[in-house]
Short mmCIF file of C-alpha atoms in Angstrom, two decimals:
data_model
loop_
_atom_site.label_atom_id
_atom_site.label_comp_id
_atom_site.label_asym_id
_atom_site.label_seq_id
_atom_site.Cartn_x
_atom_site.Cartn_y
_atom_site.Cartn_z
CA UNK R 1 -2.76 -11.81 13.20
CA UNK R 2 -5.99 -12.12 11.43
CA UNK R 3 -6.18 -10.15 8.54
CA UNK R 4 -9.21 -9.32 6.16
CA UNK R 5 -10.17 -7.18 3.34
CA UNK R 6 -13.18 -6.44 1.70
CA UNK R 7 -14.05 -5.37 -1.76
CA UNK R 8 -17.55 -4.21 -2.59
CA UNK R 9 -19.67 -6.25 -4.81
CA UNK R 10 -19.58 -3.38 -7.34
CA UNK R 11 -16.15 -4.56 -7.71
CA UNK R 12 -15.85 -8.18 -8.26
CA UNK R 13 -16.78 -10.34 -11.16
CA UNK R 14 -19.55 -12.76 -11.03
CA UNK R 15 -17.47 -15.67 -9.08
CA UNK R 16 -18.42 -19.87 -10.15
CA UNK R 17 -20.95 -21.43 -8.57
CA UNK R 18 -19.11 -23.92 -5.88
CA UNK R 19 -18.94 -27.15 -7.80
CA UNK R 20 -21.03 -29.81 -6.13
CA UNK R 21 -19.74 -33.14 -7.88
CA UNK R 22 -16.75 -34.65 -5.56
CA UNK R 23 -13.88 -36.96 -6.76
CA UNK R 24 -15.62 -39.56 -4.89
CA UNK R 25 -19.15 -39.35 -7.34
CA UNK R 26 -16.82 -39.12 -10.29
CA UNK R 27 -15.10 -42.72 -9.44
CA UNK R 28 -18.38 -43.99 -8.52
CA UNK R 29 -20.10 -43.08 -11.52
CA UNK R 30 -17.66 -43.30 -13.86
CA UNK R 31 -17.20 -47.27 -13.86
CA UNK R 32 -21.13 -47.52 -14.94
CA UNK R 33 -20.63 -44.86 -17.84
CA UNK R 34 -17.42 -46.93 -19.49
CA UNK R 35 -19.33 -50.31 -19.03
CA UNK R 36 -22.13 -48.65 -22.01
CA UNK R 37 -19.47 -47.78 -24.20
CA UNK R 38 -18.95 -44.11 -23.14
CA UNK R 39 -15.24 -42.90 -22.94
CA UNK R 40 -14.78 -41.26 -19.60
CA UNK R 41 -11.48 -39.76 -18.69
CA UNK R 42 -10.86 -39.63 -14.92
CA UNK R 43 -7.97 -37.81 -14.90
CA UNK R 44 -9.29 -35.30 -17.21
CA UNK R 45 -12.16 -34.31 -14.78
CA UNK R 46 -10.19 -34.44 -11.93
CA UNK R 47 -7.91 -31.93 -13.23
CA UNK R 48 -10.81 -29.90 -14.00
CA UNK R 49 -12.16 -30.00 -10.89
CA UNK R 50 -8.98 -28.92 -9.12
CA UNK R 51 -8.56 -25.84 -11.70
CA UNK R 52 -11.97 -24.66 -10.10
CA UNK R 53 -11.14 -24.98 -6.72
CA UNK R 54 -7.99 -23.36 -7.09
CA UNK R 55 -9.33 -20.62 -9.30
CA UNK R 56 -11.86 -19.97 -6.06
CA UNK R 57 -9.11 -20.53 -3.79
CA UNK R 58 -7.37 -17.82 -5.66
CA UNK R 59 -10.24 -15.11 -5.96
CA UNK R 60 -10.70 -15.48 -2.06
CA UNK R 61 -6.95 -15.02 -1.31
CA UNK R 62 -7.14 -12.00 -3.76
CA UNK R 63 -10.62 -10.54 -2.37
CA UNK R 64 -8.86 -11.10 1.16
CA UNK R 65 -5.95 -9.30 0.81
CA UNK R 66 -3.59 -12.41 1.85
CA UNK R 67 -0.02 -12.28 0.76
CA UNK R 68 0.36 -15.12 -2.00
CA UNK R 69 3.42 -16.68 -0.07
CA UNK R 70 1.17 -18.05 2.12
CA UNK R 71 0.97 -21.12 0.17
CA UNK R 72 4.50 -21.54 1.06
CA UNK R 73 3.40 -23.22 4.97
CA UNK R 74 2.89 -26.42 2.99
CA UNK R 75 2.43 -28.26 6.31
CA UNK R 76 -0.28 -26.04 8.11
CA UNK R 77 -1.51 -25.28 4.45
CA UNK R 78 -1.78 -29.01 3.21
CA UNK R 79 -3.90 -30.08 6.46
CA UNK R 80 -6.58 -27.31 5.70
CA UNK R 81 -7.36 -28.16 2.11
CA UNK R 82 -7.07 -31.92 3.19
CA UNK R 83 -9.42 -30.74 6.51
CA UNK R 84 -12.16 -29.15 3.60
CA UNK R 85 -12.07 -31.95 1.32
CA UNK R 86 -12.87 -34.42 3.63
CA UNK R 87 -15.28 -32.10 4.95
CA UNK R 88 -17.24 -32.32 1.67
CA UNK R 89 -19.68 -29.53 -0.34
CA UNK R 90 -21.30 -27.04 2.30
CA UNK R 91 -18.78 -26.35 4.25
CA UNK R 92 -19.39 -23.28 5.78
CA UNK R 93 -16.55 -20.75 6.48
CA UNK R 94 -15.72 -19.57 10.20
CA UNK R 95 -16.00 -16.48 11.74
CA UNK R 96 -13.82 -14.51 13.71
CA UNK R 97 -14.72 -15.26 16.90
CA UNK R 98 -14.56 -18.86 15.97
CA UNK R 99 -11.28 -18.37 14.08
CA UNK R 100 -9.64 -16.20 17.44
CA UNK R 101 -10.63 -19.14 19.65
CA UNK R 102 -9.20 -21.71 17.66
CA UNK R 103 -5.95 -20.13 17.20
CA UNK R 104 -6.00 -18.83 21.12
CA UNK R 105 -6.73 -14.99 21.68
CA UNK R 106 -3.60 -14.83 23.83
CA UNK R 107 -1.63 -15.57 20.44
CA UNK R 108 -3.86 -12.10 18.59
CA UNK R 109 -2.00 -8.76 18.43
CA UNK R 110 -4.70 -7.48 16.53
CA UNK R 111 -7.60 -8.10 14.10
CA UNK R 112 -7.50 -5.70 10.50
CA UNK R 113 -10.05 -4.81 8.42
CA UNK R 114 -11.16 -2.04 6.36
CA UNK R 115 -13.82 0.55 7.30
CA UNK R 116 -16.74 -1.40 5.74
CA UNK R 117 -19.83 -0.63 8.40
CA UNK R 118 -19.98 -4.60 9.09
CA UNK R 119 -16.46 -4.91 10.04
CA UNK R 120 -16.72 -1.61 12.07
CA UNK R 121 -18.92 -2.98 13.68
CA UNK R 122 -17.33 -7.04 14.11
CA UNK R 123 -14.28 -5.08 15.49
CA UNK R 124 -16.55 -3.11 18.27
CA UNK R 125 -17.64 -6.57 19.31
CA UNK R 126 -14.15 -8.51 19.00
CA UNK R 127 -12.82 -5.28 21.63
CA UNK R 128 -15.78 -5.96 23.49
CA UNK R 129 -15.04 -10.25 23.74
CA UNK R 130 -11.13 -10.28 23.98
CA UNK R 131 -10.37 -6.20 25.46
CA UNK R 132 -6.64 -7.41 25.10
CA UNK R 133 -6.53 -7.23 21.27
CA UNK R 134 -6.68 -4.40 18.96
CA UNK R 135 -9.31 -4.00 15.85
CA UNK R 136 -7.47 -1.97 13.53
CA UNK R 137 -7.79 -0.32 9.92
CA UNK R 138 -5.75 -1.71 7.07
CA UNK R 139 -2.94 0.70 6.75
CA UNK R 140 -3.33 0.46 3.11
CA UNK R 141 -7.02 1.09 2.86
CA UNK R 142 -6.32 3.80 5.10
CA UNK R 143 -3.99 5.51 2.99
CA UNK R 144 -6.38 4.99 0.08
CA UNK R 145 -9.29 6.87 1.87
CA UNK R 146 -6.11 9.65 2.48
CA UNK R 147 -6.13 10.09 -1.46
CA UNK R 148 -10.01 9.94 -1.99
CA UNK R 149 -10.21 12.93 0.28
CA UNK R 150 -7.59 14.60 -1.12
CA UNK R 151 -8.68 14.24 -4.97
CA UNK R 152 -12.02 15.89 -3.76
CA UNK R 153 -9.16 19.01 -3.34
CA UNK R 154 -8.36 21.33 -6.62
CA UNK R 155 -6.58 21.00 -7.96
CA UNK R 156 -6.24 17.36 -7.74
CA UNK R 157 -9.86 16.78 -8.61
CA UNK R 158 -9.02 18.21 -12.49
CA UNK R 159 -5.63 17.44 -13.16
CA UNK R 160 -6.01 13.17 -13.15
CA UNK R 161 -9.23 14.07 -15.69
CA UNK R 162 -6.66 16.31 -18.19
CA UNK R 163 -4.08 13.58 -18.02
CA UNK R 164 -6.76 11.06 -18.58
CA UNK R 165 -8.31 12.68 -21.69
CA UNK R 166 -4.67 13.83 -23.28
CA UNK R 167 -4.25 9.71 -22.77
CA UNK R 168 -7.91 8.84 -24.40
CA UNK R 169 -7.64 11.07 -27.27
CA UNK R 170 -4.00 9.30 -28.33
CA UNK R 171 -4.16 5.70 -27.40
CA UNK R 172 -7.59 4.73 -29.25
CA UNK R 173 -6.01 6.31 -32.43
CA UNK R 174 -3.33 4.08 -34.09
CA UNK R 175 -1.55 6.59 -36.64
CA UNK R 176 -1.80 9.11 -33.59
CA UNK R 177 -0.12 6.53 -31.48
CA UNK R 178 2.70 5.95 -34.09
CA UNK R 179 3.80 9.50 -34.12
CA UNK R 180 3.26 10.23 -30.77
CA UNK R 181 5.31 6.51 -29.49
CA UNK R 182 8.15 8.19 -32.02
CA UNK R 183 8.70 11.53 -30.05
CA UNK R 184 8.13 9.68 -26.56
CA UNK R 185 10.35 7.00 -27.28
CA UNK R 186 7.89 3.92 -26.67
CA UNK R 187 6.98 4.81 -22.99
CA UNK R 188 3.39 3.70 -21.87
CA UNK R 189 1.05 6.91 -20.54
CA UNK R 190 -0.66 4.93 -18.21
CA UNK R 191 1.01 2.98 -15.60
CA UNK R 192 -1.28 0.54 -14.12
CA UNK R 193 -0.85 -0.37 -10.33
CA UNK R 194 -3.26 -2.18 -7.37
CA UNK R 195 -5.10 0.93 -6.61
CA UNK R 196 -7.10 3.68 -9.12
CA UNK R 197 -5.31 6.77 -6.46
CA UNK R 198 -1.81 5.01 -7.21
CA UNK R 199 -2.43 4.48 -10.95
CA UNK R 200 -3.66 7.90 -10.72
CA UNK R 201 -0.13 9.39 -9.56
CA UNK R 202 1.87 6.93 -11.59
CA UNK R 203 0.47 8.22 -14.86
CA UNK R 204 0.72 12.29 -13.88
CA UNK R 205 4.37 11.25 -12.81
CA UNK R 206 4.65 9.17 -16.77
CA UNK R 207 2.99 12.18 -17.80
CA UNK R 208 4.86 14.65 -16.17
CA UNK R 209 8.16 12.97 -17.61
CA UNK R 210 6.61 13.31 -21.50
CA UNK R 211 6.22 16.58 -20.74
CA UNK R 212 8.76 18.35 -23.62
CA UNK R 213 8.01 15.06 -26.21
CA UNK R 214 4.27 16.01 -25.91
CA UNK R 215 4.88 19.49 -26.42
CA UNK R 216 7.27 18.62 -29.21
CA UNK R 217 4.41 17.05 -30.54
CA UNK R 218 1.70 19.34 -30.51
CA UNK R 219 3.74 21.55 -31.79
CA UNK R 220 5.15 19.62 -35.06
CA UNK R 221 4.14 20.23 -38.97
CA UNK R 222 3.20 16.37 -39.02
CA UNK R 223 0.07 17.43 -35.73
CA UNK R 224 -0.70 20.99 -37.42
CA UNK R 225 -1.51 18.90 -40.57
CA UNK R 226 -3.27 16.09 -39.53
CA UNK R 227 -6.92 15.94 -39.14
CA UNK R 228 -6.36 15.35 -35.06
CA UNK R 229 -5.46 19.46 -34.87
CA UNK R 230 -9.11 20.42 -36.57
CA UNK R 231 -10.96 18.36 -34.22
CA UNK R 232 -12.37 19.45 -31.04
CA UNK R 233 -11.14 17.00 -28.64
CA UNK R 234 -7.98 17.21 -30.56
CA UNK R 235 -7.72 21.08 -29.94
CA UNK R 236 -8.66 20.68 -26.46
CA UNK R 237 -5.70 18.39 -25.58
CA UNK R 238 -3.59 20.54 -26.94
CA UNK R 239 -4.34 23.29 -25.24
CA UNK R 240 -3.72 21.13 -22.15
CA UNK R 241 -0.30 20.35 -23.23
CA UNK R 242 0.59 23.74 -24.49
CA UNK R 243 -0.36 25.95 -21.25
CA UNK R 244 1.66 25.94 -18.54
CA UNK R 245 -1.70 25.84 -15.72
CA UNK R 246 -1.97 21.65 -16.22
CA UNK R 247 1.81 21.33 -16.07
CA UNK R 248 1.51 23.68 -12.65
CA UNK R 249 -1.17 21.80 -11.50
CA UNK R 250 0.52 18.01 -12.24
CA UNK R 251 3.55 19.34 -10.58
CA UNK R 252 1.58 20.33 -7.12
CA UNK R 253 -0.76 16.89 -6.99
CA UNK R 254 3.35 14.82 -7.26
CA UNK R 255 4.49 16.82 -4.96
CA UNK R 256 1.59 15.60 -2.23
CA UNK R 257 1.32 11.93 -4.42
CA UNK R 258 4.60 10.37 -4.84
CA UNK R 259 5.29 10.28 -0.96
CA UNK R 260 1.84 8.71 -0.35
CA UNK R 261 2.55 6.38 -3.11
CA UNK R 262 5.46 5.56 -1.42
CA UNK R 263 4.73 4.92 1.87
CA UNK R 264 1.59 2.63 0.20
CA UNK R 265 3.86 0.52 -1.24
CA UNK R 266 5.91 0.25 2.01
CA UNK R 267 2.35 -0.87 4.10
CA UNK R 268 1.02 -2.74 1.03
CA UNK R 269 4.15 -4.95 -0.03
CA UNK R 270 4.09 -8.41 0.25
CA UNK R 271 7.21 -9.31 1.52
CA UNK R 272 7.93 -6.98 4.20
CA UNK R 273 5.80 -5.82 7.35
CA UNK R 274 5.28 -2.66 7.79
CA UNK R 275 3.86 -2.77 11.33
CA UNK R 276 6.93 -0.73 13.53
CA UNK R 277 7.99 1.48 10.43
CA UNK R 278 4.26 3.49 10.02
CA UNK R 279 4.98 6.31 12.26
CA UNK R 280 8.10 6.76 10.97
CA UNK R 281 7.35 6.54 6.85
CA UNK R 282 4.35 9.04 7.27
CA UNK R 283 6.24 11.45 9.93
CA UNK R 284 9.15 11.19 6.45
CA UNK R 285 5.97 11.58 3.62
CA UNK R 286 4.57 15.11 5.28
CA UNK R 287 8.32 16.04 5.48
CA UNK R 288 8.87 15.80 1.98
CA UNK R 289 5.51 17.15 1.30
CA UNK R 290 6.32 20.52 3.25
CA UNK R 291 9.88 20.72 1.75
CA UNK R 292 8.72 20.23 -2.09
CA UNK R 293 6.53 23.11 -0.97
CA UNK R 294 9.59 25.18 0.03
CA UNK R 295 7.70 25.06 3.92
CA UNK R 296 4.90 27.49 2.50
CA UNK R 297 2.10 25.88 5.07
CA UNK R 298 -0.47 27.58 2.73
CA UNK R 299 0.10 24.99 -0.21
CA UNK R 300 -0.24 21.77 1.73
CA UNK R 301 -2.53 23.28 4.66
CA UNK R 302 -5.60 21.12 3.73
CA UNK R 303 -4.01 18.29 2.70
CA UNK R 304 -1.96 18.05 6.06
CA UNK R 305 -5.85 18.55 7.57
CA UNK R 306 -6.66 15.25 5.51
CA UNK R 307 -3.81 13.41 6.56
CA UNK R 308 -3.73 13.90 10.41
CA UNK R 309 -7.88 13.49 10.39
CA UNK R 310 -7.44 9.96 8.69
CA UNK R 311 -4.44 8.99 11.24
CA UNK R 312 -5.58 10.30 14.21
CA UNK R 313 -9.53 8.83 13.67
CA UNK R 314 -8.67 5.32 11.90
CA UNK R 315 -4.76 4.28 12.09
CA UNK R 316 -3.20 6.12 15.07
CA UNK R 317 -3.01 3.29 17.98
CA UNK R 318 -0.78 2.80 20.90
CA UNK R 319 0.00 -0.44 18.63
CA UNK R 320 2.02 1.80 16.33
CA UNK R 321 3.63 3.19 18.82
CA UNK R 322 4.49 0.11 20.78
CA UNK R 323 6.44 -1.09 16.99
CA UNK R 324 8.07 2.11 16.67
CA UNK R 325 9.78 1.24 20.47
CA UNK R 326 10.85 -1.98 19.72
CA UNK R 327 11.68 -1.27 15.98
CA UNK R 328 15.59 -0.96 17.45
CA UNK R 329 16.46 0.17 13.73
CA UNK R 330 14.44 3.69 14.76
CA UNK R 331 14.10 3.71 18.36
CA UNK R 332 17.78 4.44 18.93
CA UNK R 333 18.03 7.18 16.07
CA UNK R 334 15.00 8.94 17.12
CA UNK R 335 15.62 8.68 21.06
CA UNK R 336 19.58 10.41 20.44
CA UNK R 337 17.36 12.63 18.59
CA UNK R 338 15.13 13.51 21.20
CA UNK R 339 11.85 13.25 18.85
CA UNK R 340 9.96 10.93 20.70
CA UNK R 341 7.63 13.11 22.44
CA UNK R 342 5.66 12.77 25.18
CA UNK R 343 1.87 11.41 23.64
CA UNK R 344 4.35 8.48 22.01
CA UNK R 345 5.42 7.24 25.38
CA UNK R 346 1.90 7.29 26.78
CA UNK R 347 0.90 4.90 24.12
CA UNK R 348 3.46 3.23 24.30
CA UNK R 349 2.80 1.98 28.43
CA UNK R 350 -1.08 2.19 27.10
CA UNK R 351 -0.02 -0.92 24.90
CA UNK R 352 2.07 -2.79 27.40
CA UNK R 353 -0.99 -2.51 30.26
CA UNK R 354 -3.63 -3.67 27.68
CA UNK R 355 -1.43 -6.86 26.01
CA UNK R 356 0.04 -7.38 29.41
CA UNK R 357 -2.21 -8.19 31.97
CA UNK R 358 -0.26 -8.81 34.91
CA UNK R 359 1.15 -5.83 36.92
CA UNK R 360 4.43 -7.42 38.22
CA UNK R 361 5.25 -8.34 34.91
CA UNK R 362 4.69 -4.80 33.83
CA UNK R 363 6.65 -3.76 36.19
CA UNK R 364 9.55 -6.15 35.20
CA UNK R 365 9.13 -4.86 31.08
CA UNK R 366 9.48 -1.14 32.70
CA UNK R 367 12.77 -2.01 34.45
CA UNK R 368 13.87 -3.58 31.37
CA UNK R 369 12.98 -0.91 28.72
CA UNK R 370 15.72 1.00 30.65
CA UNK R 371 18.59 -1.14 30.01
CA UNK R 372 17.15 -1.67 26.36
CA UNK R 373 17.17 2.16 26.17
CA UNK R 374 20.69 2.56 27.38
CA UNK R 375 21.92 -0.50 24.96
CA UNK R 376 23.67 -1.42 28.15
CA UNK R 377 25.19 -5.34 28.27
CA UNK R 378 25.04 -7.27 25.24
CA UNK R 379 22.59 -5.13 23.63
CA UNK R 380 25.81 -2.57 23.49
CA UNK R 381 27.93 -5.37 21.57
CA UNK R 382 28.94 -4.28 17.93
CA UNK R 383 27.38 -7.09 16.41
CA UNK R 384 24.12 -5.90 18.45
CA UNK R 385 24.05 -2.65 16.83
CA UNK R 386 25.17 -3.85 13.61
CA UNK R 387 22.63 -5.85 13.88
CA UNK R 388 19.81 -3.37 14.21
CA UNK R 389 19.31 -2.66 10.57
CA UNK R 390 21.24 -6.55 9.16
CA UNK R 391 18.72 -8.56 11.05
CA UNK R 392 14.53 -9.28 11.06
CA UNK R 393 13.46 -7.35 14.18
CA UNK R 394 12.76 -11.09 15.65
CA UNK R 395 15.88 -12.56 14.88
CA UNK R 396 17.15 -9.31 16.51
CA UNK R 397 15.71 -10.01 20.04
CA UNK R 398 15.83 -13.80 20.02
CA UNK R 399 19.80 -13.22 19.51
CA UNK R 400 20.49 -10.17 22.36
CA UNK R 401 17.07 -9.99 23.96
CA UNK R 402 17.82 -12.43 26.53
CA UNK R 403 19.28 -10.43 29.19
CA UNK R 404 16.02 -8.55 29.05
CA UNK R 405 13.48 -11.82 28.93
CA UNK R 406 10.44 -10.44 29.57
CA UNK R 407 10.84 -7.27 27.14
CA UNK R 408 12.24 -9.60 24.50
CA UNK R 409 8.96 -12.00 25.17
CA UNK R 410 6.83 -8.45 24.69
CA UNK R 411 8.75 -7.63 21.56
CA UNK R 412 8.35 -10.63 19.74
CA UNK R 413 4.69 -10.95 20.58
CA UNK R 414 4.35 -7.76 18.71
CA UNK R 415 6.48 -7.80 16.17
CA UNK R 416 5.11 -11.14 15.08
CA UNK R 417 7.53 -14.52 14.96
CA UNK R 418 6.29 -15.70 11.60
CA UNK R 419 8.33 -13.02 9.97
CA UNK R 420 11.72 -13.66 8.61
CA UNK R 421 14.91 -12.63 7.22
CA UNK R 422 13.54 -12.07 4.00
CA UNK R 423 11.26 -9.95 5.48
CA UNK R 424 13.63 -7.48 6.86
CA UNK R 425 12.54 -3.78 5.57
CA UNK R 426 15.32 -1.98 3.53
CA UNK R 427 16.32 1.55 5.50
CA UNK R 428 16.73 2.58 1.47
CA UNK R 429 13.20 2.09 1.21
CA UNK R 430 12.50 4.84 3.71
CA UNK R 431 15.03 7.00 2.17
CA UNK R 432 13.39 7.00 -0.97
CA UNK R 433 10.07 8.33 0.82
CA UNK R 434 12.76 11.62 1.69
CA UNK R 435 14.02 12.00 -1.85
CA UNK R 436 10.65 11.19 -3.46
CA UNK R 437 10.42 14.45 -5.24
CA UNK R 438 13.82 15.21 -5.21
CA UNK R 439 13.68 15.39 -9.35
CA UNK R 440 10.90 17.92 -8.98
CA UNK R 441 12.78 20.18 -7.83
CA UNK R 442 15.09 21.06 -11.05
CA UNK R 443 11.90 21.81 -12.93
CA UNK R 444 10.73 25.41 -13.16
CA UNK R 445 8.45 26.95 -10.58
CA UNK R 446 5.73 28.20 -12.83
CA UNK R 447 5.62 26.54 -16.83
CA UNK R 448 4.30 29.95 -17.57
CA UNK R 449 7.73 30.92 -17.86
CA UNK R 450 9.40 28.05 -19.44
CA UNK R 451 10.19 29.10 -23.40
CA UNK R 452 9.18 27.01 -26.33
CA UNK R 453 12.85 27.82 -28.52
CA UNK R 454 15.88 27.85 -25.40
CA UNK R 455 16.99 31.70 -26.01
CA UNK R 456 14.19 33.26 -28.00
CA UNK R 457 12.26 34.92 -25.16
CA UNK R 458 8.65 32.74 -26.19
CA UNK R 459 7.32 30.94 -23.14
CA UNK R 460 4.66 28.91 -22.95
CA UNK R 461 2.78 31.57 -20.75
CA UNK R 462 2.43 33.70 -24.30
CA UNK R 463 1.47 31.16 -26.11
CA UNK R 464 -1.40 29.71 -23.82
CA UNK R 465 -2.23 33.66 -23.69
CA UNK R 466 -2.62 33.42 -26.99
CA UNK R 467 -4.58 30.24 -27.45
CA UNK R 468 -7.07 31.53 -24.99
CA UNK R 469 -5.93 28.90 -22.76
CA UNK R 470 -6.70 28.79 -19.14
#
């Protein structure tokens, strides 16, 4: 798989200039230097020079999006930085047509990128070269783009702002911090992530969680006395805090965040692929979505539009649905069930007669997808079906594939062979996608009606009333 990612220049940080002085000048010149007088440490520019290259070897794997285990292939890894060295300054990097030849195009699933208008338009040529790969969008950046539409939504758009400010106005200001670190017991505001949309829903959920100790706060002697309750900002946070409509509002943009979130960190972790569990984590995110909603389609209407736009224009491929098949960890849960429909067996055969050429041997993978679906033979054994959520999906078919060769050869081509036991995804980790917003739902429905004092009839709807607050 050949996997890129781009970040605009906006982005990045000025990166060194490529350092043009080679071991080989250093020794050459440095014997002339010593024989004047001048003290010339080898070993010390040497070590310098390999601190650059691995600082730029570093930005690039970062800008690229590559997993930072990759460093672990020390064989295949140690010949390329050998390869560059020897190739000297200049070397000029390859591109993908290049880079699918070398490595064979009958050895490419697929070729990812994100929807910058040049690699739109590298991946309409690449489909055009090699018609048996796929182009597809980075799950991840996909996802992203998800949020970005969504935070264009109220109230979504408003609520990251109020949580923002409420954080602005208390952080910068140290005896402010002090009280406020006492009532909220030393937790951080902010919680920083790989993404602004994820830090965005990390710090409402933080937030969220302060909620009372903030309150509890606003409302002490040690706030009404300070010279943080005369100011404007000040006053202006605390209305925030006080009214129950920013509380309402934080509530509803969790509710639609925290399974997003979670199914980001599922497609963006570095450990474990996602590819054969994306169908199924955002099939479980709008789930949870429309049951923290209590199934009122009105409240999640428009962001469901969002969702299915962004999946069905930029990440829905037979691909997908060709990983969900052979993902035997799903495929026999969901086929008892009955909920593979129709449209997901189309793609399905739509991805066997693009990666697989020959018709006889489609023919063979069709006969074979029957005794796969049946579990009939030694895909039936116990250990075989123990197996199907103990073992990496390859070391799954390599073990009880074999009476079904040339599906087993399909599956692993798909799947990918690199991946291994380490990299077997966690059924938990799905789970958690279902009970993301479980702990929502023993909060109240509307703040208006939660009371400042337990049992004297107050709420927080008077007092925002009161205030003026909207």
């Amino acid at each position: 798989m050949v996997r890129t990612h781009t970040i605009s220049t906006a982005d990045q940080e000025p990166k060194p200039q490529v350092v043009a002085t080679t071991i080989a000048e250093l020794e050459t010149t440095a014997a002339p230097k010593q024989r004047k007088g001048e003290d010339v440490d080898l070993e010390s520019c040497r070590k310098s020079l390999r601190e650059r290259v691995v600082d730029a070897f570093a930005r690039w794997m970062y800008d690229a999006g590559l997993t930072f285990n990759c460093v672990n292939y020390t064989d295949s890894f140690s010949e390329f930085i050998e390869a560059v060295g020897q190739y000297g300054p200049g070397m000029k990097p390859p591109i993908y047509h290049e880079t699918i030849l070398n490595v064979g195009p009958e050895n490419v699933v697929q070729v990812v990128t994100d929807n910058a208008s040049e690699n739109k338009k590298a991946g309409g040529m690449l489909k055009g070269v090699f018609p048996n790969i796929y182009w597809t969008l980075c799950a991840a950046h996909c996802i992203n783009l998800m949020f970005g539409d969504i935070f264009k939504l109220a109230p979504y758009s408003t609520v990251f702002a109020k949580a923002i400010k409420i954080y602005s106005y208390i952080s910068p200001r140290p005896l402010l911090l002090n009280i406020m670190r006492r009532y909220k017991k030393q937790r951080n505001l902010v919680k920083p992530a790989k993404t602004r949309f994820t830090t965005a829903i990390l710090t409402l959920h933080n937030v969220y969680l302060q909620k009372q100790n903030l309150r509890t706060l606003v409302l002490s002697t040690e706030w009404s006395e300070s010279i943080y309750a005369k100011e404007t900002l000040g006053k202006e946070v605390a209305r925030f805090i006080i009214g129950p409509y920013f509380w309402n509002d934080t509530v509803q943009a969790l509710k639609v965040g925290n399974p997003l979130v979670s199914v980001l960190r599922l497609v963006d972790g570095e450990k474990k692929p996602p590819m054969g569990y994306i169908y199924e984590a955002m099939d479980r995110a709008k789930e949870a979505i429309e049951k923290a909603f209590d199934h009122d389609r009105r409240k999640y209407e428009r962001v469901f539009e969002i969702i299915d736009k962004r999946w069905d224009d930029q990440l829905h491929q037979p691909l997908h649905a060709a990983w969900h098949i052979l993902n035997l960890g799903l495929f026999y849960t969901n086929n008892e069930n009955k909920t593979l429909d129709l449209n997901f067996w189309k793609e399905y055969h739509a991805r066997v007669a693009k990666l697989v050429p020959d018709e006889v041997k489609q023919y063979k993978i069709g006969q074979e997808l029957g005794v796969y679906m049946q579990a009939d033979g030694i895909l039936g054994l116990a250990s075989a079906i123990r197996g199907r959520t103990k073992l990496a999906l390859v070391e799954w078919w390599m073990q009880f594939g074999y009476e079904v060769p040339n599906l087993q050869q399909f599956a692993i081509r798909n799947i990918g062979s690199r991946y291994k036991s380490r990299n077997i995804i966690d059924p938990i980790l799905l789970d958690n996608i279902d009970e993301e917003n479980e702990w929502l739902t023993g909060g109240p429905k509307n703040h208006e009606e939660e009371e400042v004092f337990e049992g004297e009839g107050l709420t927080f709807g008077h007092v925002a009333m009161a205030s003026g607050v909207e």
